[in-house]
Amino acid sequence: MNIILLGAQGSGKGTQAQLLKEKYALVHLSTGDLLREAATKDEQIRKQMAEGKLVSDEQMIALIKAKLASETKGAIFDGYPRTLGQAEALDEITQIDGVIELKLTDEEALKRLSSRRTCKNCKAIYGAENPPKKQGKCDKCNGEIYQREDDKPEAIKKKAGSLS
Ligand SMILES: [Zn+2]
């Protein structure tokens, strides 16, 4: 089963991807991770990334194809496809069973983002729906949990304002 997951920053995409991944034993396919992984093995891609050049649609689809070949259950596509061309290319190499779009109002997004806390040590992320078991302490490493500057309401509003 292959699912495309869409949603803006603060929509809870990461959390939903994690849940879907666990429930259906899917691989979470983020193109960023895929590229970083490819750069460790592929000289051409490493060079392009080092020079700040974009990877072409053809290169990306080849990486996805290779990744899917090693997965039997399917994948959650996160942050891909972004264009119609990419969507068509993806449709040619695999079957897409569903597209999930997470929609929420600006107010909800702001509330979610401003409830986000990050572990200083291992960078684990906590929020309203997945609070740490012990307040202020990371479940994974017992590190200190804090609110990043850019997750503070003022910073988020400023960011949103600069976009409109
Ligand atoms: Zn931690």
CSV table of N, CA and C and ligand atoms in Angstrom, one decimal:
chain,number,residue,atom,x,y,z
A,1,MET,N,0.8,-1.2,0.0
A,1,MET,CA,0.0,0.0,0.0
A,1,MET,C,0.9,1.2,0.0
A,2,ASN,N,0.6,2.2,-0.9
A,2,ASN,CA,1.3,3.4,-1.0
A,2,ASN,C,0.4,4.6,-0.7
A,3,ILE,N,0.8,5.5,0.2
A,3,ILE,CA,0.0,6.6,0.5
A,3,ILE,C,0.8,7.9,0.4
A,4,ILE,N,0.2,8.9,-0.2
A,4,ILE,CA,0.8,10.2,-0.2
A,4,ILE,C,0.2,11.1,0.9
A,5,LEU,N,1.1,11.7,1.7
A,5,LEU,CA,0.6,12.5,2.8
A,5,LEU,C,0.9,13.9,2.5
A,6,LEU,N,-0.1,14.7,2.6
A,6,LEU,CA,0.0,16.2,2.3
A,6,LEU,C,-0.4,17.0,3.6
A,7,GLY,N,0.3,18.1,3.8
A,7,GLY,CA,-0.1,18.9,4.9
A,7,GLY,C,0.9,20.0,5.2
A,8,ALA,N,0.4,21.1,5.7
A,8,ALA,CA,1.3,22.2,5.9
A,8,ALA,C,2.1,22.0,7.2
A,9,GLN,N,3.1,22.9,7.5
A,9,GLN,CA,3.8,22.9,8.7
A,9,GLN,C,2.8,23.0,9.9
A,10,GLY,N,2.9,22.2,10.9
A,10,GLY,CA,2.1,22.3,12.0
A,10,GLY,C,0.8,21.5,11.9
A,11,SER,N,0.6,20.8,10.7
A,11,SER,CA,-0.6,20.0,10.6
A,11,SER,C,-0.5,18.7,11.2
A,12,GLY,N,0.6,18.3,11.8
A,12,GLY,CA,0.7,17.0,12.4
A,12,GLY,C,1.1,15.9,11.5
A,13,LYS,N,1.7,16.3,10.3
A,13,LYS,CA,2.1,15.3,9.3
A,13,LYS,C,3.1,14.3,9.8
A,14,GLY,N,4.1,14.8,10.5
A,14,GLY,CA,5.1,13.9,11.1
A,14,GLY,C,4.5,12.8,12.0
A,15,THR,N,3.6,13.3,12.9
A,15,THR,CA,3.0,12.4,13.8
A,15,THR,C,2.1,11.3,13.1
A,16,GLN,N,1.3,11.8,12.1
A,16,GLN,CA,0.4,10.9,11.4
A,16,GLN,C,1.3,9.9,10.6
A,17,ALA,N,2.3,10.4,10.0
A,17,ALA,CA,3.2,9.5,9.2
A,17,ALA,C,3.8,8.4,10.1
A,18,GLN,N,4.1,8.7,11.3
A,18,GLN,CA,4.7,7.8,12.3
A,18,GLN,C,3.6,6.7,12.6
A,19,LEU,N,2.4,7.2,12.9
A,19,LEU,CA,1.3,6.2,13.2
A,19,LEU,C,1.0,5.3,12.1
A,20,LEU,N,0.9,5.8,10.9
A,20,LEU,CA,0.6,5.0,9.7
A,20,LEU,C,1.7,4.0,9.5
A,21,LYS,N,2.9,4.4,9.7
A,21,LYS,CA,4.1,3.6,9.5
A,21,LYS,C,4.0,2.4,10.4
A,22,GLU,N,3.7,2.7,11.7
A,22,GLU,CA,3.6,1.6,12.6
A,22,GLU,C,2.5,0.6,12.4
A,23,LYS,N,1.3,1.2,12.1
A,23,LYS,CA,0.1,0.4,11.9
A,23,LYS,C,0.2,-0.5,10.7
A,24,TYR,N,0.8,0.0,9.6
A,24,TYR,CA,0.8,-0.8,8.3
A,24,TYR,C,2.2,-1.3,7.9
A,25,ALA,N,3.1,-1.1,8.8
A,25,ALA,CA,4.5,-1.5,8.5
A,25,ALA,C,5.0,-0.9,7.2
A,26,LEU,N,4.7,0.3,7.0
A,26,LEU,CA,5.2,1.0,5.7
A,26,LEU,C,6.5,1.7,6.0
A,27,VAL,N,7.2,2.0,4.9
A,27,VAL,CA,8.4,2.8,5.1
A,27,VAL,C,8.0,4.3,4.9
A,28,HIS,N,8.6,5.1,5.7
A,28,HIS,CA,8.4,6.5,5.6
A,28,HIS,C,9.4,7.1,4.7
A,29,LEU,N,8.8,7.5,3.5
A,29,LEU,CA,9.7,7.9,2.4
A,29,LEU,C,9.8,9.5,2.3
A,30,SER,N,10.8,10.0,2.9
A,30,SER,CA,11.0,11.5,2.8
A,30,SER,C,12.1,11.7,1.8
A,31,THR,N,11.9,12.6,0.8
A,31,THR,CA,12.9,12.8,-0.2
A,31,THR,C,14.2,13.3,0.3
A,32,GLY,N,14.1,14.1,1.4
A,32,GLY,CA,15.3,14.6,2.1
A,32,GLY,C,16.2,13.5,2.6
A,33,ASP,N,15.5,12.6,3.3
A,33,ASP,CA,16.3,11.4,3.8
A,33,ASP,C,16.9,10.6,2.7
A,34,LEU,N,16.1,10.4,1.7
A,34,LEU,CA,16.5,9.6,0.5
A,34,LEU,C,17.7,10.2,-0.2
A,35,LEU,N,17.7,11.5,-0.3
A,35,LEU,CA,18.8,12.2,-0.9
A,35,LEU,C,20.1,12.1,0.0
A,36,ARG,N,19.9,12.3,1.3
A,36,ARG,CA,21.1,12.2,2.1
A,36,ARG,C,21.7,10.8,2.1
A,37,GLU,N,20.8,9.8,2.0
A,37,GLU,CA,21.3,8.5,1.9
A,37,GLU,C,22.0,8.2,0.6
A,38,ALA,N,21.4,8.7,-0.5
A,38,ALA,CA,22.0,8.5,-1.8
A,38,ALA,C,23.3,9.2,-1.9
A,39,ALA,N,23.5,10.4,-1.2
A,39,ALA,CA,24.7,11.2,-1.3
A,39,ALA,C,25.9,10.4,-0.7
A,40,THR,N,25.6,9.5,0.2
A,40,THR,CA,26.7,8.7,0.8
A,40,THR,C,27.2,7.6,-0.2
A,41,LYS,N,26.4,7.3,-1.2
A,41,LYS,CA,26.8,6.2,-2.1
A,41,LYS,C,27.0,6.7,-3.5
A,42,ASP,N,26.4,7.8,-3.9
A,42,ASP,CA,26.4,8.2,-5.3
A,42,ASP,C,27.2,9.5,-5.5
A,43,GLU,N,28.3,9.3,-6.2
A,43,GLU,CA,29.2,10.5,-6.3
A,43,GLU,C,28.5,11.6,-7.0
A,44,GLN,N,27.8,11.4,-8.1
A,44,GLN,CA,27.1,12.4,-8.9
A,44,GLN,C,26.2,13.2,-8.0
A,45,ILE,N,25.4,12.5,-7.2
A,45,ILE,CA,24.4,13.2,-6.3
A,45,ILE,C,25.1,14.0,-5.2
A,46,ARG,N,26.2,13.4,-4.7
A,46,ARG,CA,26.9,14.1,-3.7
A,46,ARG,C,27.5,15.4,-4.2
A,47,LYS,N,28.0,15.4,-5.4
A,47,LYS,CA,28.5,16.6,-6.1
A,47,LYS,C,27.5,17.6,-6.3
A,48,GLN,N,26.3,17.2,-6.8
A,48,GLN,CA,25.2,18.1,-7.0
A,48,GLN,C,24.8,18.8,-5.7
A,49,MET,N,24.7,18.0,-4.7
A,49,MET,CA,24.2,18.6,-3.4
A,49,MET,C,25.2,19.5,-2.8
A,50,ALA,N,26.5,19.1,-3.0
A,50,ALA,CA,27.6,20.0,-2.4
A,50,ALA,C,27.6,21.3,-3.2
A,51,GLU,N,27.2,21.3,-4.5
A,51,GLU,CA,27.2,22.5,-5.2
A,51,GLU,C,25.9,23.3,-5.1
A,52,GLY,N,25.0,22.7,-4.4
A,52,GLY,CA,23.7,23.3,-4.2
A,52,GLY,C,22.8,23.2,-5.4
A,53,LYS,N,23.1,22.2,-6.3
A,53,LYS,CA,22.2,22.1,-7.5
A,53,LYS,C,21.1,21.1,-7.1
A,54,LEU,N,20.0,21.3,-7.8
A,54,LEU,CA,18.8,20.5,-7.5
A,54,LEU,C,19.0,19.2,-8.2
A,55,VAL,N,18.4,18.2,-7.6
A,55,VAL,CA,18.4,16.8,-8.2
A,55,VAL,C,17.2,16.8,-9.2
A,56,SER,N,17.4,16.3,-10.4
A,56,SER,CA,16.3,16.3,-11.3
A,56,SER,C,15.2,15.3,-11.0
A,57,ASP,N,14.1,15.5,-11.6
A,57,ASP,CA,12.9,14.6,-11.4
A,57,ASP,C,13.3,13.2,-11.7
A,58,GLU,N,14.1,13.0,-12.8
A,58,GLU,CA,14.5,11.7,-13.2
A,58,GLU,C,15.4,11.0,-12.2
A,59,GLN,N,16.3,11.7,-11.6
A,59,GLN,CA,17.2,11.2,-10.6
A,59,GLN,C,16.3,10.8,-9.4
A,60,MET,N,15.4,11.7,-9.0
A,60,MET,CA,14.6,11.4,-7.8
A,60,MET,C,13.7,10.2,-8.0
A,61,ILE,N,13.1,10.1,-9.1
A,61,ILE,CA,12.2,8.9,-9.4
A,61,ILE,C,13.1,7.6,-9.4
A,62,ALA,N,14.3,7.7,-9.9
A,62,ALA,CA,15.1,6.5,-9.9
A,62,ALA,C,15.5,6.1,-8.4
A,63,LEU,N,15.7,7.1,-7.6
A,63,LEU,CA,16.0,6.8,-6.2
A,63,LEU,C,14.8,6.2,-5.5
A,64,ILE,N,13.6,6.7,-5.8
A,64,ILE,CA,12.4,6.2,-5.2
A,64,ILE,C,12.1,4.8,-5.7
A,65,LYS,N,12.3,4.5,-6.9
A,65,LYS,CA,12.1,3.2,-7.5
A,65,LYS,C,13.0,2.2,-6.8
A,66,ALA,N,14.3,2.5,-6.6
A,66,ALA,CA,15.2,1.6,-6.0
A,66,ALA,C,14.8,1.4,-4.5
A,67,LYS,N,14.3,2.4,-3.9
A,67,LYS,CA,13.9,2.3,-2.5
A,67,LYS,C,12.7,1.4,-2.4
A,68,LEU,N,11.7,1.6,-3.3
A,68,LEU,CA,10.5,0.8,-3.3
A,68,LEU,C,10.8,-0.7,-3.6
A,69,ALA,N,11.8,-0.9,-4.4
A,69,ALA,CA,12.1,-2.3,-4.7
A,69,ALA,C,12.5,-3.1,-3.5
A,70,SER,N,13.0,-2.4,-2.5
A,70,SER,CA,13.5,-3.2,-1.3
A,70,SER,C,12.4,-3.2,-0.2
A,71,GLU,N,11.3,-2.6,-0.5
A,71,GLU,CA,10.2,-2.6,0.5
A,71,GLU,C,9.0,-3.4,0.0
A,72,THR,N,8.5,-4.3,0.8
A,72,THR,CA,7.4,-5.1,0.3
A,72,THR,C,6.0,-4.6,0.7
A,73,LYS,N,5.9,-3.9,1.8
A,73,LYS,CA,4.6,-3.4,2.3
A,73,LYS,C,4.1,-2.1,1.6
A,74,GLY,N,5.1,-1.3,1.2
A,74,GLY,CA,4.7,0.0,0.6
A,74,GLY,C,5.2,1.1,1.4
A,75,ALA,N,4.8,2.3,1.0
A,75,ALA,CA,5.5,3.5,1.5
A,75,ALA,C,4.5,4.7,1.8
A,76,ILE,N,4.9,5.5,2.7
A,76,ILE,CA,4.2,6.8,2.9
A,76,ILE,C,5.1,7.9,2.3
A,77,PHE,N,4.6,8.6,1.3
A,77,PHE,CA,5.3,9.6,0.6
A,77,PHE,C,5.0,10.9,1.3
A,78,ASP,N,6.1,11.5,1.9
A,78,ASP,CA,6.0,12.7,2.6
A,78,ASP,C,6.8,13.8,2.0
A,79,GLY,N,6.1,14.9,1.5
A,79,GLY,CA,6.8,16.0,0.8
A,79,GLY,C,7.1,15.7,-0.7
A,80,TYR,N,6.5,14.6,-1.2
A,80,TYR,CA,6.7,14.2,-2.6
A,80,TYR,C,5.4,13.5,-3.0
A,81,PRO,N,4.9,13.7,-4.2
A,81,PRO,CA,5.3,14.6,-5.2
A,81,PRO,C,4.8,16.0,-4.9
A,82,ARG,N,5.6,17.0,-5.5
A,82,ARG,CA,5.2,18.4,-5.3
A,82,ARG,C,4.6,19.0,-6.6
A,83,THR,N,4.9,18.4,-7.7
A,83,THR,CA,4.4,18.9,-9.0
A,83,THR,C,3.7,17.8,-9.7
A,84,LEU,N,2.9,18.3,-10.8
A,84,LEU,CA,2.1,17.3,-11.5
A,84,LEU,C,3.1,16.3,-12.2
A,85,GLY,N,4.2,16.8,-12.8
A,85,GLY,CA,5.1,15.9,-13.4
A,85,GLY,C,5.7,14.9,-12.5
A,86,GLN,N,6.0,15.2,-11.3
A,86,GLN,CA,6.4,14.2,-10.3
A,86,GLN,C,5.3,13.2,-10.0
A,87,ALA,N,4.1,13.7,-9.9
A,87,ALA,CA,3.0,12.8,-9.6
A,87,ALA,C,2.8,11.8,-10.7
A,88,GLU,N,2.9,12.3,-11.9
A,88,GLU,CA,2.8,11.4,-13.0
A,88,GLU,C,3.9,10.3,-13.1
A,89,ALA,N,5.1,10.8,-12.8
A,89,ALA,CA,6.3,9.9,-12.8
A,89,ALA,C,6.1,8.8,-11.8
A,90,LEU,N,5.6,9.2,-10.6
A,90,LEU,CA,5.4,8.3,-9.5
A,90,LEU,C,4.4,7.3,-9.9
A,91,ASP,N,3.3,7.8,-10.5
A,91,ASP,CA,2.2,6.9,-10.9
A,91,ASP,C,2.7,5.8,-11.9
A,92,GLU,N,3.7,6.1,-12.6
A,92,GLU,CA,4.2,5.2,-13.6
A,92,GLU,C,5.0,4.1,-13.0
A,93,ILE,N,5.7,4.3,-11.9
A,93,ILE,CA,6.5,3.3,-11.3
A,93,ILE,C,5.9,2.5,-10.2
A,94,THR,N,4.7,3.1,-9.7
A,94,THR,CA,4.1,2.3,-8.6
A,94,THR,C,2.6,2.7,-8.5
A,95,GLN,N,1.9,1.9,-7.7
A,95,GLN,CA,0.4,2.2,-7.6
A,95,GLN,C,0.2,3.0,-6.3
A,96,ILE,N,-0.5,4.1,-6.5
A,96,ILE,CA,-0.8,4.9,-5.3
A,96,ILE,C,-2.2,4.6,-4.8
A,97,ASP,N,-2.3,4.2,-3.6
A,97,ASP,CA,-3.6,3.7,-3.1
A,97,ASP,C,-4.4,4.8,-2.4
A,98,GLY,N,-3.8,5.8,-2.0
A,98,GLY,CA,-4.5,6.9,-1.3
A,98,GLY,C,-3.7,8.1,-1.1
A,99,VAL,N,-4.4,9.3,-1.1
A,99,VAL,CA,-3.8,10.5,-0.8
A,99,VAL,C,-4.5,11.1,0.5
A,100,ILE,N,-3.7,11.4,1.5
A,100,ILE,CA,-4.3,12.0,2.7
A,100,ILE,C,-3.8,13.4,2.8
A,101,GLU,N,-4.8,14.3,2.9
A,101,GLU,CA,-4.4,15.7,3.1
A,101,GLU,C,-4.9,16.2,4.5
A,102,LEU,N,-3.9,16.6,5.3
A,102,LEU,CA,-4.3,17.1,6.6
A,102,LEU,C,-4.5,18.6,6.5
A,103,LYS,N,-5.8,19.0,6.9
A,103,LYS,CA,-6.2,20.4,6.8
A,103,LYS,C,-6.5,20.9,8.1
A,104,LEU,N,-6.1,22.1,8.4
A,104,LEU,CA,-6.5,22.7,9.7
A,104,LEU,C,-6.4,24.2,9.5
A,105,THR,N,-7.1,24.9,10.4
A,105,THR,CA,-7.1,26.4,10.3
A,105,THR,C,-5.8,27.0,10.8
A,106,ASP,N,-5.5,28.2,10.4
A,106,ASP,CA,-4.3,28.9,10.9
A,106,ASP,C,-4.2,28.9,12.4
A,107,GLU,N,-5.4,29.1,13.0
A,107,GLU,CA,-5.4,29.1,14.5
A,107,GLU,C,-5.0,27.8,15.1
A,108,GLU,N,-5.5,26.7,14.5
A,108,GLU,CA,-5.1,25.4,15.0
A,108,GLU,C,-3.7,25.1,14.8
A,109,ALA,N,-3.2,25.5,13.6
A,109,ALA,CA,-1.8,25.3,13.3
A,109,ALA,C,-0.9,26.0,14.3
A,110,LEU,N,-1.3,27.2,14.6
A,110,LEU,CA,-0.5,28.0,15.5
A,110,LEU,C,-0.5,27.4,16.9
A,111,LYS,N,-1.7,26.9,17.3
A,111,LYS,CA,-1.8,26.3,18.6
A,111,LYS,C,-0.9,25.0,18.7
A,112,ARG,N,-0.9,24.2,17.6
A,112,ARG,CA,-0.1,23.0,17.5
A,112,ARG,C,1.3,23.3,17.6
A,113,LEU,N,1.7,24.3,16.7
A,113,LEU,CA,3.1,24.6,16.6
A,113,LEU,C,3.7,25.1,17.9
A,114,SER,N,2.8,26.0,18.6
A,114,SER,CA,3.4,26.6,19.8
A,114,SER,C,3.3,25.6,21.0
A,115,SER,N,2.7,24.5,20.8
A,115,SER,CA,2.8,23.5,21.9
A,115,SER,C,3.9,22.5,21.7
A,116,ARG,N,4.7,22.7,20.6
A,116,ARG,CA,5.8,21.8,20.3
A,116,ARG,C,7.0,22.1,21.2
A,117,ARG,N,7.6,21.0,21.7
A,117,ARG,CA,8.8,21.0,22.5
A,117,ARG,C,9.8,20.1,21.9
A,118,THR,N,11.0,20.4,22.1
A,118,THR,CA,12.1,19.7,21.5
A,118,THR,C,13.1,19.2,22.5
A,119,CYS,N,13.6,18.0,22.4
A,119,CYS,CA,14.7,17.6,23.4
A,119,CYS,C,16.0,18.2,23.0
A,120,LYS,N,16.7,18.8,24.0
A,120,LYS,CA,18.0,19.5,23.7
A,120,LYS,C,19.0,18.5,23.3
A,121,ASN,N,18.9,17.3,23.8
A,121,ASN,CA,19.9,16.3,23.6
A,121,ASN,C,19.7,15.5,22.3
A,122,CYS,N,18.6,14.8,22.1
A,122,CYS,CA,18.4,13.9,20.9
A,122,CYS,C,17.4,14.5,19.9
A,123,LYS,N,16.9,15.7,20.1
A,123,LYS,CA,16.0,16.4,19.2
A,123,LYS,C,14.7,15.8,19.0
A,124,ALA,N,14.3,14.8,19.9
A,124,ALA,CA,13.0,14.3,19.8
A,124,ALA,C,11.9,15.4,19.9
A,125,ILE,N,10.8,15.2,19.3
A,125,ILE,CA,9.8,16.3,19.3
A,125,ILE,C,8.5,15.8,20.0
A,126,TYR,N,8.0,16.7,20.9
A,126,TYR,CA,6.8,16.4,21.7
A,126,TYR,C,5.8,17.5,21.4
A,127,GLY,N,4.5,17.1,21.6
A,127,GLY,CA,3.5,18.1,21.4
A,127,GLY,C,2.3,17.8,22.3
A,128,ALA,N,1.2,18.5,22.0
A,128,ALA,CA,0.0,18.4,22.8
A,128,ALA,C,-0.5,16.9,22.8
A,129,GLU,N,-0.4,16.2,21.6
A,129,GLU,CA,-1.0,14.9,21.6
A,129,GLU,C,0.1,13.8,21.9
A,130,ASN,N,1.3,14.2,22.0
A,130,ASN,CA,2.3,13.2,22.4
A,130,ASN,C,3.3,13.8,23.5
A,131,PRO,N,2.7,14.2,24.6
A,131,PRO,CA,3.5,14.8,25.7
A,131,PRO,C,4.5,13.8,26.2
A,132,PRO,N,5.7,14.2,26.7
A,132,PRO,CA,6.6,13.3,27.4
A,132,PRO,C,6.0,12.7,28.6
A,133,LYS,N,6.4,11.5,29.0
A,133,LYS,CA,5.8,10.9,30.2
A,133,LYS,C,6.1,11.7,31.5
A,134,LYS,N,7.4,12.1,31.5
A,134,LYS,CA,7.8,13.0,32.7
A,134,LYS,C,7.9,14.4,32.2
A,135,GLN,N,7.2,15.3,32.8
A,135,GLN,CA,7.2,16.7,32.4
A,135,GLN,C,8.6,17.3,32.3
A,136,GLY,N,8.9,17.8,31.1
A,136,GLY,CA,10.2,18.5,30.9
A,136,GLY,C,11.4,17.6,30.6
A,137,LYS,N,11.1,16.2,30.6
A,137,LYS,CA,12.2,15.3,30.4
A,137,LYS,C,11.9,14.4,29.2
A,138,CYS,N,12.9,14.1,28.4
A,138,CYS,CA,12.7,13.3,27.2
A,138,CYS,C,12.5,11.8,27.5
A,139,ASP,N,11.5,11.2,26.9
A,139,ASP,CA,11.2,9.8,27.1
A,139,ASP,C,12.4,8.9,26.7
A,140,LYS,N,13.1,9.4,25.6
A,140,LYS,CA,14.1,8.5,25.0
A,140,LYS,C,15.4,8.6,25.7
A,141,CYS,N,15.8,9.8,26.1
A,141,CYS,CA,17.2,10.0,26.6
A,141,CYS,C,17.2,10.7,27.9
A,142,ASN,N,16.0,11.1,28.4
A,142,ASN,CA,16.0,11.8,29.7
A,142,ASN,C,16.6,13.2,29.6
A,143,GLY,N,16.8,13.7,28.4
A,143,GLY,CA,17.3,15.0,28.2
A,143,GLY,C,16.3,16.1,28.5
A,144,GLU,N,16.8,17.3,28.5
A,144,GLU,CA,15.9,18.5,28.9
A,144,GLU,C,15.1,18.9,27.6
A,145,ILE,N,13.8,19.1,27.9
A,145,ILE,CA,12.9,19.5,26.8
A,145,ILE,C,12.6,21.0,26.8
A,146,TYR,N,12.7,21.6,25.7
A,146,TYR,CA,12.5,23.1,25.7
A,146,TYR,C,11.8,23.5,24.5
A,147,GLN,N,11.3,24.8,24.5
A,147,GLN,CA,10.6,25.3,23.3
A,147,GLN,C,11.6,26.1,22.5
A,148,ARG,N,11.7,25.7,21.2
A,148,ARG,CA,12.6,26.3,20.3
A,148,ARG,C,12.1,27.7,20.0
A,149,GLU,N,13.1,28.7,19.8
A,149,GLU,CA,12.7,30.1,19.6
A,149,GLU,C,11.7,30.2,18.4
A,150,ASP,N,11.9,29.4,17.4
A,150,ASP,CA,11.0,29.6,16.2
A,150,ASP,C,9.7,28.8,16.4
A,151,ASP,N,9.5,28.1,17.5
A,151,ASP,CA,8.2,27.5,17.8
A,151,ASP,C,7.4,28.4,18.8
A,152,LYS,N,7.9,29.6,19.2
A,152,LYS,CA,7.2,30.5,20.1
A,152,LYS,C,6.2,31.2,19.2
A,153,PRO,N,5.0,31.5,19.8
A,153,PRO,CA,3.9,32.1,19.0
A,153,PRO,C,4.3,33.3,18.3
A,154,GLU,N,5.1,34.2,18.9
A,154,GLU,CA,5.5,35.4,18.3
A,154,GLU,C,6.3,35.1,17.0
A,155,ALA,N,7.2,34.1,17.1
A,155,ALA,CA,8.0,33.8,15.9
A,155,ALA,C,7.2,33.2,14.8
A,156,ILE,N,6.2,32.4,15.2
A,156,ILE,CA,5.4,31.7,14.2
A,156,ILE,C,4.5,32.8,13.5
A,157,LYS,N,4.0,33.7,14.3
A,157,LYS,CA,3.2,34.8,13.7
A,157,LYS,C,4.0,35.6,12.7
A,158,LYS,N,5.2,35.9,13.1
A,158,LYS,CA,6.1,36.7,12.3
A,158,LYS,C,6.4,36.0,11.0
A,159,LYS,N,6.6,34.7,11.1
A,159,LYS,CA,6.9,33.9,9.9
A,159,LYS,C,5.7,33.9,9.0
A,160,ALA,N,4.5,33.6,9.6
A,160,ALA,CA,3.2,33.6,8.8
A,160,ALA,C,3.0,34.9,8.1
A,161,GLY,N,3.3,36.0,8.9
A,161,GLY,CA,3.1,37.3,8.4
A,161,GLY,C,4.0,37.7,7.2
A,162,SER,N,5.2,37.2,7.3
A,162,SER,CA,6.1,37.5,6.2
A,162,SER,C,5.8,36.7,4.9
A,163,LEU,N,4.9,35.7,5.0
A,163,LEU,CA,4.5,34.9,3.9
A,163,LEU,C,3.3,35.6,3.1
A,164,SER,N,2.5,36.3,3.9
A,164,SER,CA,1.3,36.8,3.3
A,164,SER,C,1.5,38.2,2.7
B,1,ZN,ZN,16.0,13.1,24.1
